[in-house]
PDB file of C-alpha atoms in Angstrom:
ATOM      1  CA  UNK V 127      45.791 -16.843 -31.780  1.00  0.00           C
ATOM      2  CA  UNK V 128      46.452 -19.871 -32.110  1.00  0.00           C
ATOM      3  CA  UNK V 129      43.492 -22.896 -32.112  1.00  0.00           C
ATOM      4  CA  UNK V 130      45.999 -25.582 -32.819  1.00  0.00           C
ATOM      5  CA  UNK V 131      48.597 -25.732 -31.032  1.00  0.00           C
ATOM      6  CA  UNK V 132      51.551 -28.000 -30.934  1.00  0.00           C
ATOM      7  CA  UNK V 133      54.310 -27.289 -28.585  1.00  0.00           C
ATOM      8  CA  UNK V 134      57.137 -29.534 -29.358  1.00  0.00           C
ATOM      9  CA  UNK V 135      59.126 -28.361 -32.478  1.00  0.00           C
ATOM     10  CA  UNK V 136      60.428 -31.019 -32.715  1.00  0.00           C
ATOM     11  CA  UNK V 137      61.402 -34.554 -31.373  1.00  0.00           C
ATOM     12  CA  UNK V 138      64.451 -37.119 -31.284  1.00  0.00           C
ATOM     13  CA  UNK V 139      63.500 -41.139 -31.119  1.00  0.00           C
ATOM     14  CA  UNK V 140      65.927 -43.842 -31.060  1.00  0.00           C
ATOM     15  CA  UNK V 141      64.915 -46.665 -33.978  1.00  0.00           C
ATOM     16  CA  UNK V 142      62.191 -49.751 -32.942  1.00  0.00           C
ATOM     17  CA  UNK V 143      60.667 -46.860 -29.880  1.00  0.00           C
ATOM     18  CA  UNK V 144      57.580 -45.245 -29.725  1.00  0.00           C
ATOM     19  CA  UNK V 145      57.230 -41.920 -31.170  1.00  0.00           C
ATOM     20  CA  UNK V 146      55.015 -39.876 -29.262  1.00  0.00           C
ATOM     21  CA  UNK V 147      53.834 -36.459 -30.708  1.00  0.00           C
ATOM     22  CA  UNK V 148      51.129 -33.663 -29.106  1.00  0.00           C
ATOM     23  CA  UNK V 149      48.778 -31.689 -29.967  1.00  0.00           C
ATOM     24  CA  UNK V 150      46.163 -29.260 -28.161  1.00  0.00           C
ATOM     25  CA  UNK V 151      43.626 -26.977 -29.561  1.00  0.00           C
ATOM     26  CA  UNK V 152      41.294 -24.431 -28.090  1.00  0.00           C
ATOM     27  CA  UNK V 153      38.527 -24.595 -30.069  1.00  0.00           C
ATOM     28  CA  UNK V 154      35.721 -26.567 -28.766  1.00  0.00           C
ATOM     29  CA  UNK V 155      33.523 -26.310 -32.232  1.00  0.00           C
ATOM     30  CA  UNK V 156      36.009 -28.891 -33.972  1.00  0.00           C
ATOM     31  CA  UNK V 157      35.207 -31.759 -33.939  1.00  0.00           C
ATOM     32  CA  UNK V 158      37.416 -33.736 -36.426  1.00  0.00           C
ATOM     33  CA  UNK V 159      41.120 -34.010 -36.200  1.00  0.00           C
ATOM     34  CA  UNK V 160      44.183 -34.438 -39.062  1.00  0.00           C
ATOM     35  CA  UNK V 161      47.227 -35.756 -39.456  1.00  0.00           C
ATOM     36  CA  UNK V 162      49.834 -34.614 -41.697  1.00  0.00           C
ATOM     37  CA  UNK V 163      53.100 -35.894 -43.078  1.00  0.00           C
ATOM     38  CA  UNK V 164      55.460 -34.053 -45.075  1.00  0.00           C
ATOM     39  CA  UNK V 165      58.779 -34.944 -45.857  1.00  0.00           C
ATOM     40  CA  UNK V 166      61.498 -32.446 -47.152  1.00  0.00           C
ATOM     41  CA  UNK V 167      60.721 -30.652 -50.720  1.00  0.00           C
ATOM     42  CA  UNK V 168      57.636 -32.323 -51.073  1.00  0.00           C
ATOM     43  CA  UNK V 169      53.987 -31.125 -49.515  1.00  0.00           C
ATOM     44  CA  UNK V 170      52.304 -32.765 -46.470  1.00  0.00           C
ATOM     45  CA  UNK V 171      50.592 -35.928 -47.394  1.00  0.00           C
ATOM     46  CA  UNK V 172      47.286 -36.985 -45.539  1.00  0.00           C
ATOM     47  CA  UNK V 173      48.167 -39.654 -42.950  1.00  0.00           C
ATOM     48  CA  UNK V 174      45.316 -41.180 -40.053  1.00  0.00           C
ATOM     49  CA  UNK V 175      42.356 -38.739 -38.843  1.00  0.00           C
ATOM     50  CA  UNK V 176      40.138 -39.572 -35.818  1.00  0.00           C
ATOM     51  CA  UNK V 177      36.385 -37.894 -34.955  1.00  0.00           C
ATOM     52  CA  UNK V 178      35.062 -36.908 -31.628  1.00  0.00           C
ATOM     53  CA  UNK V 179      33.119 -39.359 -31.140  1.00  0.00           C
ATOM     54  CA  UNK V 180      36.249 -42.198 -31.107  1.00  0.00           C
ATOM     55  CA  UNK V 181      38.908 -41.747 -28.602  1.00  0.00           C
ATOM     56  CA  UNK V 182      41.014 -43.738 -31.118  1.00  0.00           C
ATOM     57  CA  UNK V 183      41.442 -44.737 -34.510  1.00  0.00           C
ATOM     58  CA  UNK V 184      44.783 -47.134 -35.034  1.00  0.00           C
ATOM     59  CA  UNK V 185      46.157 -47.573 -38.928  1.00  0.00           C
ATOM     60  CA  UNK V 186      49.009 -49.766 -38.942  1.00  0.00           C
ATOM     61  CA  UNK V 187      51.772 -48.270 -36.270  1.00  0.00           C
ATOM     62  CA  UNK V 188      49.780 -44.933 -36.193  1.00  0.00           C
ATOM     63  CA  UNK V 189      47.542 -44.762 -33.422  1.00  0.00           C
ATOM     64  CA  UNK V 190      45.521 -41.282 -32.771  1.00  0.00           C
ATOM     65  CA  UNK V 191      44.355 -40.232 -28.977  1.00  0.00           C
ATOM     66  CA  UNK V 192      41.962 -38.109 -28.191  1.00  0.00           C
ATOM     67  CA  UNK V 193      41.142 -36.432 -25.231  1.00  0.00           C
ATOM     68  CA  UNK V 194      38.000 -33.957 -25.936  1.00  0.00           C
ATOM     69  CA  UNK V 195      37.419 -32.860 -21.966  1.00  0.00           C
ATOM     70  CA  UNK V 196      41.458 -32.160 -22.318  1.00  0.00           C
ATOM     71  CA  UNK V 197      41.289 -30.444 -25.826  1.00  0.00           C
ATOM     72  CA  UNK V 198      44.775 -32.699 -26.176  1.00  0.00           C
ATOM     73  CA  UNK V 199      45.208 -35.313 -29.084  1.00  0.00           C
ATOM     74  CA  UNK V 200      48.450 -37.173 -29.534  1.00  0.00           C
ATOM     75  CA  UNK V 201      50.047 -39.087 -33.230  1.00  0.00           C
ATOM     76  CA  UNK V 202      51.743 -42.409 -31.577  1.00  0.00           C
ATOM     77  CA  UNK V 203      54.118 -44.274 -33.691  1.00  0.00           C
ATOM     78  CA  UNK V 204      55.272 -47.357 -33.098  1.00  0.00           C
ATOM     79  CA  UNK V 205      57.662 -49.098 -33.902  1.00  0.00           C
ATOM     80  CA  UNK V 206      59.466 -45.636 -34.859  1.00  0.00           C
ATOM     81  CA  UNK V 207      61.474 -46.344 -38.205  1.00  0.00           C
ATOM     82  CA  UNK V 208      64.000 -44.170 -39.567  1.00  0.00           C
ATOM     83  CA  UNK V 209      61.741 -43.732 -42.728  1.00  0.00           C
ATOM     84  CA  UNK V 210      59.099 -41.748 -39.766  1.00  0.00           C
ATOM     85  CA  UNK V 211      61.692 -39.219 -39.689  1.00  0.00           C
ATOM     86  CA  UNK V 212      59.850 -36.292 -41.385  1.00  0.00           C
ATOM     87  CA  UNK V 213      57.358 -33.090 -39.762  1.00  0.00           C
ATOM     88  CA  UNK V 214      53.866 -33.947 -38.622  1.00  0.00           C
ATOM     89  CA  UNK V 215      50.888 -31.898 -38.896  1.00  0.00           C
ATOM     90  CA  UNK V 216      47.964 -31.695 -36.067  1.00  0.00           C
ATOM     91  CA  UNK V 217      45.168 -30.341 -38.345  1.00  0.00           C
ATOM     92  CA  UNK V 218      41.848 -29.424 -36.449  1.00  0.00           C
ATOM     93  CA  UNK V 219      38.041 -29.054 -38.279  1.00  0.00           C
ATOM     94  CA  UNK V 220      34.509 -27.887 -37.336  1.00  0.00           C
ATOM     95  CA  UNK V 221      31.635 -29.035 -39.472  1.00  0.00           C
ATOM     96  CA  UNK V 222      30.928 -25.810 -40.760  1.00  0.00           C
ATOM     97  CA  UNK V 223      32.638 -24.403 -43.976  1.00  0.00           C
ATOM     98  CA  UNK V 224      35.630 -23.058 -42.770  1.00  0.00           C
ATOM     99  CA  UNK V 225      38.813 -24.459 -43.313  1.00  0.00           C
ATOM    100  CA  UNK V 226      41.595 -27.146 -40.983  1.00  0.00           C
ATOM    101  CA  UNK V 227      43.211 -25.450 -39.263  1.00  0.00           C
ATOM    102  CA  UNK V 228      46.713 -26.703 -38.909  1.00  0.00           C
ATOM    103  CA  UNK V 229      49.763 -26.499 -36.264  1.00  0.00           C
ATOM    104  CA  UNK V 230      53.176 -25.224 -37.272  1.00  0.00           C
ATOM    105  CA  UNK V 231      53.994 -28.701 -36.816  1.00  0.00           C
ATOM    106  CA  UNK V 232      56.530 -31.363 -34.619  1.00  0.00           C
ATOM    107  CA  UNK V 233      60.093 -32.448 -36.659  1.00  0.00           C
ATOM    108  CA  UNK V 234      60.157 -36.352 -36.231  1.00  0.00           C
ATOM    109  CA  UNK V 235      63.871 -37.239 -36.396  1.00  0.00           C
ATOM    110  CA  UNK V 236      64.227 -41.434 -36.070  1.00  0.00           C
ATOM    111  CA  UNK V 237      67.979 -42.403 -35.381  1.00  0.00           C
ATOM    112  CA  UNK V 238      68.622 -45.861 -36.049  1.00  0.00           C
TER     113      UNK V 238
ATOM    114  CA  UNK Q 218      44.742 -38.929 -61.597  1.00  0.00           C
ATOM    115  CA  UNK Q 219      48.092 -36.584 -61.114  1.00  0.00           C
ATOM    116  CA  UNK Q 220      47.759 -34.519 -57.463  1.00  0.00           C
ATOM    117  CA  UNK Q 221      47.674 -31.080 -57.100  1.00  0.00           C
ATOM    118  CA  UNK Q 222      50.368 -29.871 -59.344  1.00  0.00           C
ATOM    119  CA  UNK Q 223      51.748 -26.806 -58.708  1.00  0.00           C
ATOM    120  CA  UNK Q 224      54.647 -24.380 -60.354  1.00  0.00           C
ATOM    121  CA  UNK Q 225      57.666 -23.309 -60.127  1.00  0.00           C
ATOM    122  CA  UNK Q 226      59.083 -25.355 -58.170  1.00  0.00           C
ATOM    123  CA  UNK Q 227      61.559 -23.054 -56.998  1.00  0.00           C
ATOM    124  CA  UNK Q 228      61.593 -19.454 -57.807  1.00  0.00           C
ATOM    125  CA  UNK Q 229      63.990 -16.440 -57.423  1.00  0.00           C
ATOM    126  CA  UNK Q 230      63.921 -13.151 -58.056  1.00  0.00           C
ATOM    127  CA  UNK Q 231      64.674  -9.754 -57.289  1.00  0.00           C
ATOM    128  CA  UNK Q 232      63.166  -7.187 -54.447  1.00  0.00           C
ATOM    129  CA  UNK Q 233      60.348  -5.780 -56.501  1.00  0.00           C
ATOM    130  CA  UNK Q 234      59.929  -7.673 -58.621  1.00  0.00           C
ATOM    131  CA  UNK Q 235      55.761  -9.500 -59.908  1.00  0.00           C
ATOM    132  CA  UNK Q 236      55.631 -13.173 -58.908  1.00  0.00           C
ATOM    133  CA  UNK Q 237      52.961 -15.958 -59.954  1.00  0.00           C
ATOM    134  CA  UNK Q 238      52.440 -19.112 -58.802  1.00  0.00           C
ATOM    135  CA  UNK Q 239      50.497 -21.116 -60.290  1.00  0.00           C
ATOM    136  CA  UNK Q 240      48.290 -23.986 -59.099  1.00  0.00           C
ATOM    137  CA  UNK Q 241      46.025 -26.504 -61.490  1.00  0.00           C
ATOM    138  CA  UNK Q 242      43.764 -28.761 -58.508  1.00  0.00           C
ATOM    139  CA  UNK Q 243      42.842 -32.636 -58.894  1.00  0.00           C
ATOM    140  CA  UNK Q 244      39.637 -32.616 -61.287  1.00  0.00           C
ATOM    141  CA  UNK Q 245      36.680 -32.389 -58.928  1.00  0.00           C
ATOM    142  CA  UNK Q 246      37.818 -30.707 -56.019  1.00  0.00           C
ATOM    143  CA  UNK Q 247      35.868 -27.914 -55.289  1.00  0.00           C
ATOM    144  CA  UNK Q 248      38.148 -26.072 -53.015  1.00  0.00           C
ATOM    145  CA  UNK Q 249      40.951 -24.581 -53.387  1.00  0.00           C
ATOM    146  CA  UNK Q 250      44.100 -23.587 -50.998  1.00  0.00           C
ATOM    147  CA  UNK Q 251      46.671 -21.867 -51.233  1.00  0.00           C
ATOM    148  CA  UNK Q 252      49.263 -21.805 -47.670  1.00  0.00           C
ATOM    149  CA  UNK Q 253      52.263 -20.379 -46.792  1.00  0.00           C
ATOM    150  CA  UNK Q 254      55.031 -22.766 -44.518  1.00  0.00           C
ATOM    151  CA  UNK Q 255      57.785 -20.508 -42.272  1.00  0.00           C
ATOM    152  CA  UNK Q 256      59.217 -22.009 -39.611  1.00  0.00           C
ATOM    153  CA  UNK Q 257      57.880 -18.860 -37.369  1.00  0.00           C
ATOM    154  CA  UNK Q 258      54.265 -19.304 -38.951  1.00  0.00           C
ATOM    155  CA  UNK Q 259      53.949 -23.207 -39.603  1.00  0.00           C
ATOM    156  CA  UNK Q 260      51.069 -23.686 -42.683  1.00  0.00           C
ATOM    157  CA  UNK Q 261      49.578 -20.411 -42.706  1.00  0.00           C
ATOM    158  CA  UNK Q 262      46.122 -20.136 -44.974  1.00  0.00           C
ATOM    159  CA  UNK Q 263      46.056 -17.241 -46.973  1.00  0.00           C
ATOM    160  CA  UNK Q 264      43.028 -17.618 -49.293  1.00  0.00           C
ATOM    161  CA  UNK Q 265      40.459 -20.340 -50.268  1.00  0.00           C
ATOM    162  CA  UNK Q 266      37.824 -20.801 -52.798  1.00  0.00           C
ATOM    163  CA  UNK Q 267      34.636 -22.451 -52.638  1.00  0.00           C
ATOM    164  CA  UNK Q 268      33.398 -23.506 -56.742  1.00  0.00           C
ATOM    165  CA  UNK Q 269      36.134 -20.998 -58.013  1.00  0.00           C
ATOM    166  CA  UNK Q 270      34.254 -17.771 -56.260  1.00  0.00           C
ATOM    167  CA  UNK Q 271      36.913 -17.022 -52.998  1.00  0.00           C
ATOM    168  CA  UNK Q 272      36.008 -17.416 -50.148  1.00  0.00           C
ATOM    169  CA  UNK Q 273      37.690 -15.416 -46.859  1.00  0.00           C
ATOM    170  CA  UNK Q 274      41.191 -13.561 -47.782  1.00  0.00           C
ATOM    171  CA  UNK Q 275      42.001 -12.512 -44.897  1.00  0.00           C
ATOM    172  CA  UNK Q 276      45.230 -15.097 -44.420  1.00  0.00           C
ATOM    173  CA  UNK Q 277      46.807 -12.491 -47.298  1.00  0.00           C
ATOM    174  CA  UNK Q 278      49.463 -10.330 -45.761  1.00  0.00           C
ATOM    175  CA  UNK Q 279      49.145  -7.613 -47.865  1.00  0.00           C
ATOM    176  CA  UNK Q 280      47.931  -5.547 -50.749  1.00  0.00           C
ATOM    177  CA  UNK Q 281      50.612  -6.615 -52.316  1.00  0.00           C
ATOM    178  CA  UNK Q 282      49.276 -10.290 -52.449  1.00  0.00           C
ATOM    179  CA  UNK Q 283      46.865 -11.369 -54.906  1.00  0.00           C
ATOM    180  CA  UNK Q 284      45.214 -14.266 -55.722  1.00  0.00           C
ATOM    181  CA  UNK Q 285      42.477 -15.720 -58.948  1.00  0.00           C
ATOM    182  CA  UNK Q 286      40.868 -18.601 -60.212  1.00  0.00           C
ATOM    183  CA  UNK Q 287      39.401 -17.626 -62.962  1.00  0.00           C
ATOM    184  CA  UNK Q 288      37.853 -21.911 -64.046  1.00  0.00           C
ATOM    185  CA  UNK Q 289      37.794 -25.284 -61.967  1.00  0.00           C
ATOM    186  CA  UNK Q 290      40.996 -26.146 -63.353  1.00  0.00           C
ATOM    187  CA  UNK Q 291      43.774 -23.532 -62.393  1.00  0.00           C
ATOM    188  CA  UNK Q 292      44.792 -20.844 -59.621  1.00  0.00           C
ATOM    189  CA  UNK Q 293      47.457 -18.146 -59.741  1.00  0.00           C
ATOM    190  CA  UNK Q 294      48.397 -16.237 -56.843  1.00  0.00           C
ATOM    191  CA  UNK Q 295      50.529 -13.083 -57.509  1.00  0.00           C
ATOM    192  CA  UNK Q 296      53.274 -11.174 -55.416  1.00  0.00           C
ATOM    193  CA  UNK Q 297      53.964  -7.522 -56.911  1.00  0.00           C
ATOM    194  CA  UNK Q 298      56.284  -6.392 -55.730  1.00  0.00           C
ATOM    195  CA  UNK Q 299      57.783  -9.142 -54.058  1.00  0.00           C
ATOM    196  CA  UNK Q 300      60.408  -9.052 -51.514  1.00  0.00           C
ATOM    197  CA  UNK Q 301      62.753 -10.905 -49.641  1.00  0.00           C
ATOM    198  CA  UNK Q 302      60.509 -11.246 -46.390  1.00  0.00           C
ATOM    199  CA  UNK Q 303      57.683 -13.498 -49.010  1.00  0.00           C
ATOM    200  CA  UNK Q 304      60.455 -15.742 -49.351  1.00  0.00           C
ATOM    201  CA  UNK Q 305      58.751 -19.189 -48.099  1.00  0.00           C
ATOM    202  CA  UNK Q 306      57.617 -22.326 -49.766  1.00  0.00           C
ATOM    203  CA  UNK Q 307      53.641 -21.702 -50.788  1.00  0.00           C
ATOM    204  CA  UNK Q 308      51.489 -24.679 -51.011  1.00  0.00           C
ATOM    205  CA  UNK Q 309      48.391 -25.118 -52.935  1.00  0.00           C
ATOM    206  CA  UNK Q 310      45.539 -28.162 -51.877  1.00  0.00           C
ATOM    207  CA  UNK Q 311      42.063 -28.931 -53.172  1.00  0.00           C
ATOM    208  CA  UNK Q 312      39.777 -31.116 -51.279  1.00  0.00           C
ATOM    209  CA  UNK Q 313      36.108 -32.245 -52.309  1.00  0.00           C
ATOM    210  CA  UNK Q 314      35.455 -32.344 -48.804  1.00  0.00           C
ATOM    211  CA  UNK Q 315      37.380 -31.239 -46.095  1.00  0.00           C
ATOM    212  CA  UNK Q 316      36.137 -34.468 -43.858  1.00  0.00           C
ATOM    213  CA  UNK Q 317      38.698 -35.992 -46.405  1.00  0.00           C
ATOM    214  CA  UNK Q 318      40.894 -33.822 -46.088  1.00  0.00           C
ATOM    215  CA  UNK Q 319      43.742 -31.893 -48.715  1.00  0.00           C
ATOM    216  CA  UNK Q 320      45.300 -33.125 -51.066  1.00  0.00           C
ATOM    217  CA  UNK Q 321      48.962 -30.418 -51.127  1.00  0.00           C
ATOM    218  CA  UNK Q 322      50.709 -30.055 -54.269  1.00  0.00           C
ATOM    219  CA  UNK Q 323      54.510 -30.544 -54.212  1.00  0.00           C
ATOM    220  CA  UNK Q 324      54.874 -26.504 -53.347  1.00  0.00           C
ATOM    221  CA  UNK Q 325      56.951 -23.012 -54.849  1.00  0.00           C
ATOM    222  CA  UNK Q 326      60.218 -22.440 -52.722  1.00  0.00           C
ATOM    223  CA  UNK Q 327      60.076 -18.665 -53.240  1.00  0.00           C
ATOM    224  CA  UNK Q 328      63.389 -16.817 -53.002  1.00  0.00           C
ATOM    225  CA  UNK Q 329      62.859 -12.580 -53.386  1.00  0.00           C
ATOM    226  CA  UNK Q 330      65.964 -11.489 -53.430  1.00  0.00           C
TER     227      UNK Q 330
END
């Protein structure tokens, strides 16, 4: 049973436009969410996070939105750049000692 | 710090052979995780350690898989005997606290022929 779902395996966006990556979760105990970015032949790297006490967190071109009632979060990239082409993983955490739970990832392609 | 170091980067082996993957976590991190990435399952947690002690190995697919962490600076994931369906990228990650996320190594791409 997948607790963290990224229903879009891939997304293609033109350079300069907005990229929106979505993530849904089922466990109401999750209170902290992270996005990781992964380039080919590299490990995932931390991108941005958000606590459940917030509904938005912004870092440069990257903004994460959290809708707790819908158990949904999204990552916005504005403007998208070719270097943003990568696989993006959503991850969720509860306050206990259990490990992060990752989604399957969404492959973003930014076309010049 | 050099980050999480995994070796080898690539491994090609024949079915039935033993495979050992290695990981050196970031110094000071007290948790270590082994993940497997496949197209079907994404990032799948295999096992994790806290303070060198295995906490949960329920993600290990079969008894053919085993993992050890003899000290705070080294861990191994062993597959014996290996099978073609074990072909995947295996990642090791370490963390001090999960609120700061995990630091992943570059992975080992395993191909079993």
